[in-house]
Coordinates of C-alpha atoms in Angstrom, one line a residue:
M17 CA 133.0 114.5 113.5
A18 CA 135.5 115.9 111.5
P19 CA 133.2 117.0 107.9
I20 CA 134.5 114.3 105.5
G21 CA 134.5 116.6 102.5
S22 CA 132.9 118.1 98.8
P23 CA 130.9 116.2 96.2
R24 CA 133.1 115.0 93.1
D25 CA 130.8 114.5 90.3
I26 CA 131.4 111.4 88.0
L27 CA 129.7 110.9 85.1
I28 CA 129.7 107.0 84.3
P29 CA 129.8 106.0 80.2
V30 CA 127.3 102.5 79.9
P31 CA 126.3 101.6 76.6
W32 CA 123.0 104.3 76.5
G33 CA 124.5 107.4 77.1
H34 CA 125.5 107.8 80.9
I35 CA 125.3 107.4 84.5
S36 CA 126.1 110.6 86.5
G37 CA 127.3 110.6 90.5
N38 CA 129.5 111.9 92.6
V39 CA 132.5 110.4 95.0
R40 CA 133.5 111.9 98.7
G41 CA 135.6 110.9 100.9
N42 CA 139.0 109.3 101.4
P43 CA 140.3 107.1 98.2
N44 CA 142.0 104.7 99.9
G45 CA 138.9 104.2 102.9
Q46 CA 136.5 101.7 103.3
R47 CA 134.2 101.7 99.6
V48 CA 131.3 102.3 100.2
L49 CA 128.3 102.1 97.2
L50 CA 125.0 104.5 98.1
V51 CA 121.8 104.0 96.0
H52 CA 118.4 106.0 96.5
G53 CA 114.9 104.8 95.6
W54 CA 112.1 105.0 93.4
T55 CA 111.6 108.4 92.0
D56 CA 114.3 110.3 93.5
N57 CA 117.8 110.5 93.5
L58 CA 121.2 110.5 95.1
G59 CA 120.5 113.6 96.7
T60 CA 118.4 111.5 98.4
F61 CA 121.9 111.1 100.7
D62 CA 122.6 115.1 101.4
L63 CA 122.2 115.4 104.1
L64 CA 123.0 112.4 105.8
I65 CA 127.0 111.8 104.1
P66 CA 128.1 114.6 106.4
L67 CA 127.3 113.2 109.6
L68 CA 129.1 109.9 108.5
S69 CA 132.5 108.9 109.4
E70 CA 135.6 110.7 107.5
S71 CA 137.2 106.7 106.9
Y72 CA 134.6 105.8 104.0
Y73 CA 135.2 106.9 100.6
L74 CA 131.8 107.1 99.4
V75 CA 130.2 106.8 95.6
C76 CA 126.4 107.8 95.0
I77 CA 124.5 107.4 91.6
D78 CA 121.4 107.8 90.3
L79 CA 120.2 105.7 89.2
P80 CA 119.2 104.6 85.1
G81 CA 116.5 107.6 83.9
H82 CA 116.9 108.8 87.4
G83 CA 117.9 112.3 88.5
Q84 CA 120.4 113.4 85.7
S85 CA 121.4 109.4 84.2
S86 CA 120.5 108.7 81.0
H87 CA 117.4 107.8 80.4
F88 CA 116.9 104.2 78.9
P89 CA 116.0 104.4 74.8
Q90 CA 112.3 104.7 74.5
G91 CA 110.6 100.8 74.1
V92 CA 113.1 100.1 76.8
P93 CA 111.4 99.0 80.6
Y94 CA 113.1 99.4 84.0
N95 CA 113.1 96.4 86.3
L96 CA 114.7 94.6 88.3
I97 CA 117.4 93.1 86.0
E98 CA 118.5 95.9 84.0
Y99 CA 119.3 97.8 87.4
V100 CA 121.3 95.0 88.5
V101 CA 123.2 94.8 85.9
A102 CA 123.7 98.5 85.6
I103 CA 125.2 98.3 89.5
R104 CA 127.2 95.4 87.9
R105 CA 128.5 98.3 85.2
V106 CA 129.7 101.0 88.4
I107 CA 130.9 98.3 90.3
R108 CA 133.4 96.0 88.0
N109 CA 133.1 98.7 85.3
Y110 CA 134.2 102.1 86.3
L111 CA 134.9 100.9 89.9
K112 CA 136.8 97.9 89.4
W113 CA 135.3 97.3 92.8
T114 CA 135.6 92.9 94.4
K115 CA 134.7 94.0 98.3
F116 CA 132.3 96.9 98.8
D117 CA 129.6 98.1 101.6
Y118 CA 125.8 98.9 100.0
I119 CA 123.5 102.0 101.9
G120 CA 121.0 101.7 99.4
H121 CA 116.8 103.4 99.9
S122 CA 114.1 101.7 98.8
L123 CA 114.1 100.6 95.6
G124 CA 117.8 101.4 96.1
G125 CA 118.2 98.4 98.6
A126 CA 115.9 96.5 96.8
I127 CA 118.1 96.1 93.8
G128 CA 121.1 95.8 96.4
I129 CA 119.7 93.2 98.2
T130 CA 119.4 90.9 94.7
Y131 CA 122.6 92.4 93.8
S132 CA 124.9 90.9 96.9
A133 CA 122.8 87.4 96.4
I134 CA 123.8 87.3 92.9
F135 CA 127.7 88.3 93.7
Q136 CA 128.0 87.3 97.6
E137 CA 131.9 87.1 97.6
E138 CA 131.6 91.2 97.1
V139 CA 129.0 93.0 99.4
E140 CA 130.1 92.7 102.4
H141 CA 127.9 94.6 105.0
F142 CA 124.3 95.9 103.7
V143 CA 122.9 98.7 104.9
L144 CA 118.6 98.5 104.0
I145 CA 116.4 101.2 105.0
D146 CA 113.0 101.0 104.7
A147 CA 113.0 98.2 102.4
L148 CA 112.8 94.4 101.9
K149 CA 113.8 93.8 98.7
L150 CA 111.1 94.0 95.0
L151 CA 107.2 92.9 95.4
S152 CA 106.7 89.9 94.5
W153 CA 103.2 87.9 94.0
S154 CA 101.5 84.4 94.7
S155 CA 102.3 82.2 91.1
E156 CA 98.9 82.5 90.1
E157 CA 99.1 86.0 90.0
T158 CA 102.5 86.3 88.4
I159 CA 101.4 85.5 85.0
L160 CA 98.0 87.9 85.3
N161 CA 100.1 90.5 86.7
F162 CA 102.4 91.1 83.7
G163 CA 100.1 90.6 81.0
T164 CA 98.6 93.1 83.2
M165 CA 102.1 95.6 83.0
C166 CA 102.7 94.9 79.3
K167 CA 100.0 96.4 78.5
Q168 CA 100.0 98.8 81.2
F169 CA 104.5 99.6 79.3
L170 CA 103.0 99.2 75.7
A171 CA 100.4 101.6 76.5
L172 CA 102.8 104.2 77.2
D173 CA 104.1 103.6 73.5
R174 CA 101.0 105.5 72.0
Q175 CA 101.1 108.6 75.1
K176 CA 105.0 109.2 74.5
I177 CA 104.8 111.2 78.3
D178 CA 108.1 113.1 78.8
V179 CA 108.2 114.5 81.6
R180 CA 111.0 116.9 81.0
T181 CA 109.2 118.6 78.4
M182 CA 106.4 119.3 80.7
T183 CA 107.3 122.8 83.0
Y184 CA 106.0 123.7 86.3
P185 CA 107.5 126.7 88.0
I186 CA 109.7 125.9 90.5
E187 CA 107.3 126.4 93.2
K188 CA 105.2 123.9 91.5
L189 CA 107.4 121.8 91.1
K190 CA 108.2 121.1 94.6
D191 CA 104.7 121.4 96.1
L192 CA 104.1 118.1 93.5
Y193 CA 107.0 116.5 94.8
V194 CA 105.6 116.7 98.2
Q195 CA 102.0 115.7 96.9
V196 CA 103.5 112.6 95.6
T197 CA 105.0 111.4 98.6
G198 CA 101.7 112.1 100.5
G199 CA 103.6 115.2 102.6
K200 CA 106.2 113.0 104.2
L201 CA 109.3 115.4 102.1
S202 CA 109.1 119.2 103.1
Q203 CA 109.6 121.7 100.5
Q204 CA 113.2 121.7 102.1
E205 CA 113.6 118.0 101.4
A206 CA 111.7 118.2 97.8
T207 CA 114.3 121.3 97.0
I208 CA 117.1 119.2 97.6
L209 CA 115.7 115.8 95.7
L210 CA 114.9 118.3 92.7
K211 CA 118.6 120.1 92.8
R212 CA 119.4 117.4 90.6
G213 CA 116.0 116.4 89.4
A214 CA 114.5 119.4 87.6
R215 CA 115.9 121.2 85.1
K216 CA 115.3 125.1 83.6
L217 CA 114.0 124.5 80.2
K218 CA 113.4 128.2 79.2
P219 CA 113.7 131.9 80.0
G220 CA 111.5 132.5 82.8
D221 CA 110.0 130.4 85.9
N222 CA 110.3 126.9 83.8
W223 CA 111.2 123.9 85.2
A224 CA 110.3 119.9 84.3
F225 CA 111.1 116.4 86.5
T226 CA 115.0 114.8 84.7
R227 CA 113.4 111.9 85.6
D228 CA 112.0 109.2 82.8
A229 CA 108.2 109.1 82.7
V230 CA 107.9 105.5 82.6
I231 CA 109.7 104.4 85.8
R232 CA 106.6 105.0 87.3
N233 CA 105.3 101.8 85.9
P234 CA 106.1 98.9 87.0
G235 CA 108.9 96.6 86.2
L236 CA 108.3 94.0 83.1
F237 CA 110.3 91.4 85.3
Q238 CA 108.1 90.0 88.3
L239 CA 109.0 87.6 90.4
S240 CA 106.8 84.9 92.2
H241 CA 106.9 84.4 96.0
S242 CA 108.8 81.4 96.1
A243 CA 112.0 82.6 93.3
S244 CA 111.8 85.8 95.5
L245 CA 112.7 84.5 98.3
S246 CA 114.7 81.9 97.3
I247 CA 117.1 84.3 95.7
L248 CA 117.6 86.6 98.6
E249 CA 118.9 82.7 100.8
N250 CA 122.1 83.9 98.8
S251 CA 122.4 86.5 100.2
K252 CA 125.5 86.1 102.9
C253 CA 126.3 89.3 103.5
E254 CA 126.2 90.8 107.0
M255 CA 122.4 93.2 107.0
L256 CA 121.6 96.1 108.6
L257 CA 117.5 96.8 108.0
M258 CA 116.5 99.7 109.5
K259 CA 112.7 99.9 109.5
A260 CA 111.4 103.7 109.5
I261 CA 108.2 104.1 112.6
D262 CA 106.0 106.0 111.0
S263 CA 106.1 103.7 107.6
R264 CA 104.7 100.1 106.4
F265 CA 105.6 97.6 104.2
V266 CA 103.9 97.5 101.1
E267 CA 103.4 93.8 101.0
G268 CA 101.8 91.7 103.4
E269 CA 102.9 90.6 106.5
D270 CA 103.1 87.0 106.4
I271 CA 105.8 87.9 103.2
C272 CA 107.4 89.9 104.8
E273 CA 107.8 87.6 108.1
A274 CA 109.2 85.0 105.9
T275 CA 111.7 87.4 103.9
M276 CA 113.4 88.2 107.5
K277 CA 112.9 85.7 108.1
V278 CA 115.9 84.7 105.6
F279 CA 118.2 87.0 106.2
E280 CA 118.0 85.7 109.8
K281 CA 119.0 83.1 108.1
N282 CA 121.3 83.7 105.0
C283 CA 123.9 86.7 106.5
K284 CA 126.4 86.3 109.0
L285 CA 124.8 89.3 111.0
Y286 CA 121.8 90.7 111.1
E287 CA 120.2 93.4 113.1
Y288 CA 116.6 95.2 112.7
I289 CA 116.1 98.3 113.7
E290 CA 112.9 100.5 114.3
V291 CA 113.6 104.6 113.9
P292 CA 111.3 106.6 114.5
G293 CA 110.7 108.6 110.9
N294 CA 108.8 107.9 107.9
H295 CA 110.1 106.4 104.8
F296 CA 112.3 109.2 104.0
L297 CA 114.8 108.3 106.2
P298 CA 117.8 109.5 104.9
L299 CA 117.0 112.7 104.4
T300 CA 114.4 113.6 107.4
N301 CA 116.2 111.4 110.6
P302 CA 120.1 111.9 109.5
T303 CA 121.0 112.2 113.1
A304 CA 119.8 109.5 114.1
V305 CA 120.6 106.7 110.2
A306 CA 123.7 108.1 110.3
P307 CA 125.7 106.7 114.3
L308 CA 123.7 103.3 113.0
I309 CA 125.7 103.6 110.4
N310 CA 129.4 104.4 111.4
R311 CA 127.9 101.8 114.4
F312 CA 127.5 98.6 111.5
L313 CA 130.4 99.8 109.4
L314 CA 132.9 99.8 111.4
S315 CA 132.1 97.2 113.4
N316 CA 134.0 94.9 112.6
T317 CA 137.5 97.1 110.6
N318 CA 139.8 98.5 111.7
V319 CA 138.7 102.1 111.4
E320 CA 138.3 104.2 114.1
I321 CA 135.0 106.5 113.3
S322 CA 136.6 110.0 114.2

């Protein structure tokens, strides 16, 4: 397969600053948006992209508050609705796409499947990697959890934590990244994510995370199980769901089964494949993930894998 080419950095203007990203591939090719998971950045796809078909036009972004994208103003929460709106700004305001494919890992996948349900005529193929949807709760839990999360979020105003000013030697930063993932990422894989996830602050070996500390607090917008499934019923795209064998979905088995039944019933095409590896499949097992993506995305086009 021919190399897909070097990335070109882009800055997408938004009212609070910019969304950072990069593009590569064939500008006239199959349009694909790639969105990473919680606390990570577009480096998630660095090892995967060279293995994908050169026929794609790939756009990767750092979600707001992640990587090199601007943080929301202080006091503004990160939640499902804000992320979906951010994706909308990228797709329609900046790229001006009306049809495209979506590859989402973890949180990026959960955001994308919600987007595809709201704007169902736009997303044609959807690759969902080790995710189902954003967390939902029973009706009773929803109101109780909202109260708890509201208190936690407001407590951040008093703490005023800014990880961008907390410095560490770069090797310590790598260790912290590996620890946070429970050892699922290696030092080498953490180094890839820290290319965009860390910046040097002072002379000497002083580095800080670029992400917003607020993203680690659960968003204030939460859905009940029934509301969440009702939204997903509107997603009509063709879907490939990749489940990491060494990972488990965070919600109960009954909710996971109900979600997959919604996909099977409502999507034009639904495939479920279990892939060897842990939650961070695009980084830890790209050689298994890439052929599945190429086969799926090109299956209903006239473009051949080269």
